PDB file of C-alpha atoms in Angstrom:
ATOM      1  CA  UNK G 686     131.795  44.262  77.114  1.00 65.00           C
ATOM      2  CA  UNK G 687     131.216  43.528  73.648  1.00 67.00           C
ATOM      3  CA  UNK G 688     127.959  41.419  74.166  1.00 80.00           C
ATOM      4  CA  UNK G 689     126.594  43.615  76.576  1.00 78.00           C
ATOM      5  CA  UNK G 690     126.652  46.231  73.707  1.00 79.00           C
ATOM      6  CA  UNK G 691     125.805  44.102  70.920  1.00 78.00           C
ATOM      7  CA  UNK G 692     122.724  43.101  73.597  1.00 77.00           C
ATOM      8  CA  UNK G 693     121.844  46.925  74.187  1.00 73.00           C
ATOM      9  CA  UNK G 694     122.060  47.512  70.468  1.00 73.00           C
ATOM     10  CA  UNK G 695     119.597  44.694  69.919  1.00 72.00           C
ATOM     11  CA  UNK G 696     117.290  45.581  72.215  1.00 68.00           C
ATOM     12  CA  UNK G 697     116.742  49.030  71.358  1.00 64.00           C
ATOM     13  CA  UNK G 698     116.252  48.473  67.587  1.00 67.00           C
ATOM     14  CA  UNK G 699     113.828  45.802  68.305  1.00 65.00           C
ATOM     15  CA  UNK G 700     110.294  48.067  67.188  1.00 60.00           C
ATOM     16  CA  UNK G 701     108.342  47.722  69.768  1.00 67.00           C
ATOM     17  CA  UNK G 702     111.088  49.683  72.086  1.00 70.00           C
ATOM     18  CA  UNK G 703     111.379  52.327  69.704  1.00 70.00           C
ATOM     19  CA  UNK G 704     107.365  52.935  68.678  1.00 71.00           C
ATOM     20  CA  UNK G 705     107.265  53.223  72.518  1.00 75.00           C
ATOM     21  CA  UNK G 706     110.013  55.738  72.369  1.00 76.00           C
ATOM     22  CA  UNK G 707     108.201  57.818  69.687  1.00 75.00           C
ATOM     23  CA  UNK G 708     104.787  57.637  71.795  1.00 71.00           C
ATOM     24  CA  UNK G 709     106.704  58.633  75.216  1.00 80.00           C
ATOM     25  CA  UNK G 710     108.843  61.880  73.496  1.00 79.00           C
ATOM     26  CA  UNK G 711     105.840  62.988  70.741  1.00 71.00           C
ATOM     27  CA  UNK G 712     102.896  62.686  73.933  1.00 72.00           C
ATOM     28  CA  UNK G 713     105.297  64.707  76.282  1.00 77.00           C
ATOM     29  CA  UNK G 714     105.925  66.990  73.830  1.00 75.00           C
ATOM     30  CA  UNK G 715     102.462  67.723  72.420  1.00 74.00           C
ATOM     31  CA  UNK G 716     100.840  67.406  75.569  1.00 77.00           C
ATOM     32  CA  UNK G 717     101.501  71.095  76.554  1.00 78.00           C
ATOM     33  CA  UNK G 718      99.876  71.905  73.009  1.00 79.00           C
ATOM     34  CA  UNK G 719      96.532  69.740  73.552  1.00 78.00           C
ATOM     35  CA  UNK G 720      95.712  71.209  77.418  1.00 79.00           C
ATOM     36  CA  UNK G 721      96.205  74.355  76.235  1.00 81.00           C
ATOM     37  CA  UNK G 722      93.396  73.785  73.196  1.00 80.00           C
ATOM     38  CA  UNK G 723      91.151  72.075  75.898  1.00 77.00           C
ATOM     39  CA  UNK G 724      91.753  74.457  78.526  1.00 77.00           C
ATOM     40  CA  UNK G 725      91.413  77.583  76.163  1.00 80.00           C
ATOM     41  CA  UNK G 726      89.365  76.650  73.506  1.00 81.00           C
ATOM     42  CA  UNK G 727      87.154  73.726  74.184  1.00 76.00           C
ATOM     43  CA  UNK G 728      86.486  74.415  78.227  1.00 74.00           C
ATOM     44  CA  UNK G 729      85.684  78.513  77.127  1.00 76.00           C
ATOM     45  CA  UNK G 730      82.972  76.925  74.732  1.00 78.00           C
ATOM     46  CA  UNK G 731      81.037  74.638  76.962  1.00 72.00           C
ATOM     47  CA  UNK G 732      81.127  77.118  80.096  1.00 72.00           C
ATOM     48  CA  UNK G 733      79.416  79.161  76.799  1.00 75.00           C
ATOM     49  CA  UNK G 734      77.284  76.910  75.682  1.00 74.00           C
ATOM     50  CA  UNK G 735      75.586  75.708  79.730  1.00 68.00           C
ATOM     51  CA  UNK G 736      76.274  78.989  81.132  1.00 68.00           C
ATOM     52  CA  UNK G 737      78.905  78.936  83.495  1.00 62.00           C
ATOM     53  CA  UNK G 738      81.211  81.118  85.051  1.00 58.00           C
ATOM     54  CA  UNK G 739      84.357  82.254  84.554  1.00 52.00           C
ATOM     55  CA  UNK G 740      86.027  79.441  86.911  1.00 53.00           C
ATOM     56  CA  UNK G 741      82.950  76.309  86.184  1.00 54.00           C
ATOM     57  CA  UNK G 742      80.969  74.898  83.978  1.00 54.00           C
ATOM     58  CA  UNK G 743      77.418  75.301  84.942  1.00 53.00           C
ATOM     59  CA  UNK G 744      75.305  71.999  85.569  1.00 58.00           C
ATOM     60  CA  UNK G 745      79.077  70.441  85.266  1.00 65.00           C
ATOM     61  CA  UNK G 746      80.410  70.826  88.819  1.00 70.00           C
ATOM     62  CA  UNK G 747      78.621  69.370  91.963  1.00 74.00           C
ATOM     63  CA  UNK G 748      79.776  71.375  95.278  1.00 74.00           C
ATOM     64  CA  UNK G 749      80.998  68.997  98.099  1.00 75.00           C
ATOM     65  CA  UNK G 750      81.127  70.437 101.678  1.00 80.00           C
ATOM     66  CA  UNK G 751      84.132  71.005 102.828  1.00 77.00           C
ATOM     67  CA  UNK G 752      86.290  71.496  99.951  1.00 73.00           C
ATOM     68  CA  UNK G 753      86.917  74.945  97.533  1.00 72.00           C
ATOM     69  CA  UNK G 754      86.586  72.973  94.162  1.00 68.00           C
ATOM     70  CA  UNK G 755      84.232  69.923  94.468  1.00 70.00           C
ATOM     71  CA  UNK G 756      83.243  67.305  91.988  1.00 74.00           C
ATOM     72  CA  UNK G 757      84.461  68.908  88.612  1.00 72.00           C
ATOM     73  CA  UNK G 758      82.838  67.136  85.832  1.00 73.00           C
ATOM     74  CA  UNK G 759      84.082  69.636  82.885  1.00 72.00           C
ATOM     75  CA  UNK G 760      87.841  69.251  84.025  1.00 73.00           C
ATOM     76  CA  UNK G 761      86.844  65.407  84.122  1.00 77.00           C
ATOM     77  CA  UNK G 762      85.542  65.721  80.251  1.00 77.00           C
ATOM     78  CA  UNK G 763      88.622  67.826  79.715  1.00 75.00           C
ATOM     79  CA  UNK G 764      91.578  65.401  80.406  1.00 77.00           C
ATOM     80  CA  UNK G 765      89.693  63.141  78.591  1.00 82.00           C
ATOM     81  CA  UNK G 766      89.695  65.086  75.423  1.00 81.00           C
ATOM     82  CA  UNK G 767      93.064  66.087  76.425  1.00 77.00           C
ATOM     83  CA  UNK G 768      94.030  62.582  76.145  1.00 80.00           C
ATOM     84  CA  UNK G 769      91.977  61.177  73.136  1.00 83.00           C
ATOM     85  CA  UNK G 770      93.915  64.272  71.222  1.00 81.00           C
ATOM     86  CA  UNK G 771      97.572  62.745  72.037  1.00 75.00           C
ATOM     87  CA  UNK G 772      96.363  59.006  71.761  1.00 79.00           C
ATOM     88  CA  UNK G 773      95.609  59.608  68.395  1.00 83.00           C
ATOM     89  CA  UNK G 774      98.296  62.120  67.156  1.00 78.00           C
ATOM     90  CA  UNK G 775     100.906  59.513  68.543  1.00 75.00           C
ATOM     91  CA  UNK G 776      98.952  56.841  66.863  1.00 82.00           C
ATOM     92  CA  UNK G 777      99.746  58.389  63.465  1.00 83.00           C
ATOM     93  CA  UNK G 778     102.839  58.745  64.450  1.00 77.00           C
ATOM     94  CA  UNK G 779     103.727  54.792  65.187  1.00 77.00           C
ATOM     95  CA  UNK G 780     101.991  54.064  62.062  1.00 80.00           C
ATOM     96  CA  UNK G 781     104.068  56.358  59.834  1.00 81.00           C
ATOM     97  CA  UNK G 782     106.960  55.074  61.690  1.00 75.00           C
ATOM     98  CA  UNK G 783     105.647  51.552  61.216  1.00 74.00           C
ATOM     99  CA  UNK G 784     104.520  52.227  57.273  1.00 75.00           C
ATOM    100  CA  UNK G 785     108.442  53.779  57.083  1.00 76.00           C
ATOM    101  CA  UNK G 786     110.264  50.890  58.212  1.00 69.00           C
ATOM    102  CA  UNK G 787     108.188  48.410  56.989  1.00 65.00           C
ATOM    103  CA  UNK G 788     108.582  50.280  53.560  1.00 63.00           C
ATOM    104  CA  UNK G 789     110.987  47.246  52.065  1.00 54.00           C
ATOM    105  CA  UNK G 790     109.205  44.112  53.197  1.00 55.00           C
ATOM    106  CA  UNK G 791     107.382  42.067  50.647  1.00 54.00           C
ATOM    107  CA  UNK G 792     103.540  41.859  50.460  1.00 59.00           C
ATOM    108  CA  UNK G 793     101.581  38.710  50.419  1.00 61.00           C
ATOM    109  CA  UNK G 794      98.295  37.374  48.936  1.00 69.00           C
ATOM    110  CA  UNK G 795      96.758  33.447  48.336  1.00 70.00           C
ATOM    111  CA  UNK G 796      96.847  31.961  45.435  1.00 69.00           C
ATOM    112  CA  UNK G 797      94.342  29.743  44.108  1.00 71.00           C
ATOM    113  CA  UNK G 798      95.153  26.770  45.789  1.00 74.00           C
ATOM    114  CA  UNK G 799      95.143  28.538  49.422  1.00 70.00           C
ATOM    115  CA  UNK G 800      98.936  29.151  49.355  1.00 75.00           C
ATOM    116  CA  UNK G 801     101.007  31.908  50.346  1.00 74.00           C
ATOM    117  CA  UNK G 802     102.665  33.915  47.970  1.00 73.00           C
ATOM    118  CA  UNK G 803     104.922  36.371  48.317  1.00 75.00           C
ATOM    119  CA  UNK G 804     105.084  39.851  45.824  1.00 75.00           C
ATOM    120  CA  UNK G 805     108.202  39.552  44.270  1.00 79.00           C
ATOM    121  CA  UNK G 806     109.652  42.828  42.662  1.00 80.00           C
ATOM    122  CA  UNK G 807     110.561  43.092  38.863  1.00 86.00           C
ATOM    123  CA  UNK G 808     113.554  42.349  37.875  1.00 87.00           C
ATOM    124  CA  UNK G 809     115.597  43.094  34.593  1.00 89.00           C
ATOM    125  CA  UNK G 810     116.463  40.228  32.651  1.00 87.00           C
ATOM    126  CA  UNK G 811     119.452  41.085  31.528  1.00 88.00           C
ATOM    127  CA  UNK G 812     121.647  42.358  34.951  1.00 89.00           C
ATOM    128  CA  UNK G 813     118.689  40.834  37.064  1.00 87.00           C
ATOM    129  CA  UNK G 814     118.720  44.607  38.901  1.00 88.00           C
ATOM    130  CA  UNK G 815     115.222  45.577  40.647  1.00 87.00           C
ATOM    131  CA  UNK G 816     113.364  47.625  38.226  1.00 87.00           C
ATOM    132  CA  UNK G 817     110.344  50.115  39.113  1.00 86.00           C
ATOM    133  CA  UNK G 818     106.835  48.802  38.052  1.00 84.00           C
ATOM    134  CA  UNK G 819     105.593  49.722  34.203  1.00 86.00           C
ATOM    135  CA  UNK G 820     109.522  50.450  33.250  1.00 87.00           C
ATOM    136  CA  UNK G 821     110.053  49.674  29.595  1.00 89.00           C
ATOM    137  CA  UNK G 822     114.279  50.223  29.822  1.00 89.00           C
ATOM    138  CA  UNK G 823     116.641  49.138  32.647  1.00 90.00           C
ATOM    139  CA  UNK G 824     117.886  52.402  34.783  1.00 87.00           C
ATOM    140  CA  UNK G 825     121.016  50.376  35.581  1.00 86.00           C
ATOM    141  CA  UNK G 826     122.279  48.659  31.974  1.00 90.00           C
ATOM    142  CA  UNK G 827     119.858  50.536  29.942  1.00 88.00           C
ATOM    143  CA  UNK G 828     118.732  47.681  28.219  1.00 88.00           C
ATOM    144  CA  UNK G 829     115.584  47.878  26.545  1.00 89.00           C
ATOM    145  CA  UNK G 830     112.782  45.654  28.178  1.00 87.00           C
ATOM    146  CA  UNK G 831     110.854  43.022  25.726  1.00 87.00           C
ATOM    147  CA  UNK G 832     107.679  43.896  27.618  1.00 85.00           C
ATOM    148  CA  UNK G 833     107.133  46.753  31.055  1.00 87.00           C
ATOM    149  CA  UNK G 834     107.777  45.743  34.177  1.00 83.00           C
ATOM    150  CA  UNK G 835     105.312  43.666  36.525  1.00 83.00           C
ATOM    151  CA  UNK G 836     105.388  42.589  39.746  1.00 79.00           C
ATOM    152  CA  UNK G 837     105.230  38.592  40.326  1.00 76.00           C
ATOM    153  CA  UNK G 838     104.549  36.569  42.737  1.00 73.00           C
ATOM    154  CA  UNK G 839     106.010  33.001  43.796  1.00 71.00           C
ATOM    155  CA  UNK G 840     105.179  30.637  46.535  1.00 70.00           C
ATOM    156  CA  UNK G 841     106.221  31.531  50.114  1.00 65.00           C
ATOM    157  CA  UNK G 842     109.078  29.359  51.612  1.00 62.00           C
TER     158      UNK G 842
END
């Protein structure tokens, strides 16, 4: 029983399950907001702007025998505003999420010679504590810096 949980616990802090998580619960819940701005707001102002009625947009719909509604290119055009509005809003999302738990990984650049390096934070030289950039005294022994703090870089392993 332990491994199963140790398993389920694994898999659902893996990121990919969670930014999927975050996509599913923020589009579900702020899809009610965006077909209510397309309905309302956006679909009011085309019908305005080509002329159509209160239930079509004129030049928009194409009547097909038989039916009540027919071909309805404005609710068409509406779903897909509807959905460009929640792709992006949960694409924000998953990036802050991503930019938030990514916060604590190190950065890396090339050095001259085409190798990896990797930022390393500053450290103090006296308790070897991580320091914030520019810091001229240590906030952990106090110690007074010979020079502010810089960030440093050292060859990837």
């Amino acid at each position: 029983m332990k491994n199963l949980l140790a398993e389920f616990k694994e898999f659902i802090n893996r990121g990919n399950v969670i930014d999927m998580a975050v996509g599913i619960i923020i589009g579900a819940a702020f899809t009610a907001i965006v077909t209510s701005l397309t309905d309302d707001i956006i679909n009011p102002l085309i019908k305005l702007i080509t002329g159509g009625n209160g239930t079509e947009v004129a030049g928009l719909t194409i009547p097909v025998p038989g039916t009540e509604s027919g071909i309805d290119f404005g609710a068409f055009i509406s779903a897909i505003i509807n959905f460009l509005i929640v792709a992006w809003v949960v694409f924000m999302m998953v990036k802050a999420f991503n930019k938030m738990k990514d916060g604590g990984k190190k950065h890396f650049k090339r050095g001259k010679n085409g190798e990896e390096l990797i930022e390393q934070a500053p450290t103090c030289p006296f308790c070897l504590e991580e320091i914030n950039v520019g810091a001229t005294r240590c906030p952990h022994c106090t110690a007074e810096l010979p020079a502010p703090a810089e960030v440093t870089y050292k060859p990837a392993e």
